[in-house]
mmCIF file of C-alpha atoms in Angstrom:
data_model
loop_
_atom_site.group_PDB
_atom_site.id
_atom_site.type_symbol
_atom_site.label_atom_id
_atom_site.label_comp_id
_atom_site.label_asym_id
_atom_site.label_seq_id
_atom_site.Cartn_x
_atom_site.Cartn_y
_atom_site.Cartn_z
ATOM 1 C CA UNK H 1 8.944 61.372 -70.031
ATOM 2 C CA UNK H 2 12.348 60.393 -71.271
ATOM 3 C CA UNK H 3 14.062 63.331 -70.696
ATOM 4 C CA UNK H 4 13.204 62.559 -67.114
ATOM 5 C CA UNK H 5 14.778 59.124 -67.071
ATOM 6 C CA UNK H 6 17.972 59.980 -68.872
ATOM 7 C CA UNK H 7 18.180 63.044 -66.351
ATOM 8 C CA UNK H 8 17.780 60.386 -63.536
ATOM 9 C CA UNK H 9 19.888 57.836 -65.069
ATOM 10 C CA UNK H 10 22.705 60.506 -65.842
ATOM 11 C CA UNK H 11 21.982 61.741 -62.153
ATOM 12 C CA UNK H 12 22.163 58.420 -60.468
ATOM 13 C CA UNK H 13 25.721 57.589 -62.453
ATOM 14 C CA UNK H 14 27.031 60.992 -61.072
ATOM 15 C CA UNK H 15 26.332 60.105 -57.111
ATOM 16 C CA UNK H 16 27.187 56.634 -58.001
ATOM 17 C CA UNK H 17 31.090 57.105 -57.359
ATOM 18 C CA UNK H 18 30.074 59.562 -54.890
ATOM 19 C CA UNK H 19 28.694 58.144 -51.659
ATOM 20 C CA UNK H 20 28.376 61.030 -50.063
ATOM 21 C CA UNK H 21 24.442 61.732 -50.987
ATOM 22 C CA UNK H 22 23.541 58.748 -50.670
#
């Protein structure tokens, strides 16, 4: 599935300057 990964990569680059999820 790599609409999956790029969703999760995308995802994972969006909380990444956010630490607040974590």
């Amino acid at each position: 599935m790599e609409f999956l990964s790029a969703f999760w990569l995308a995802l994972k680059y969006f909380v990444a300057p956010k630490p607040t999820l974590n």
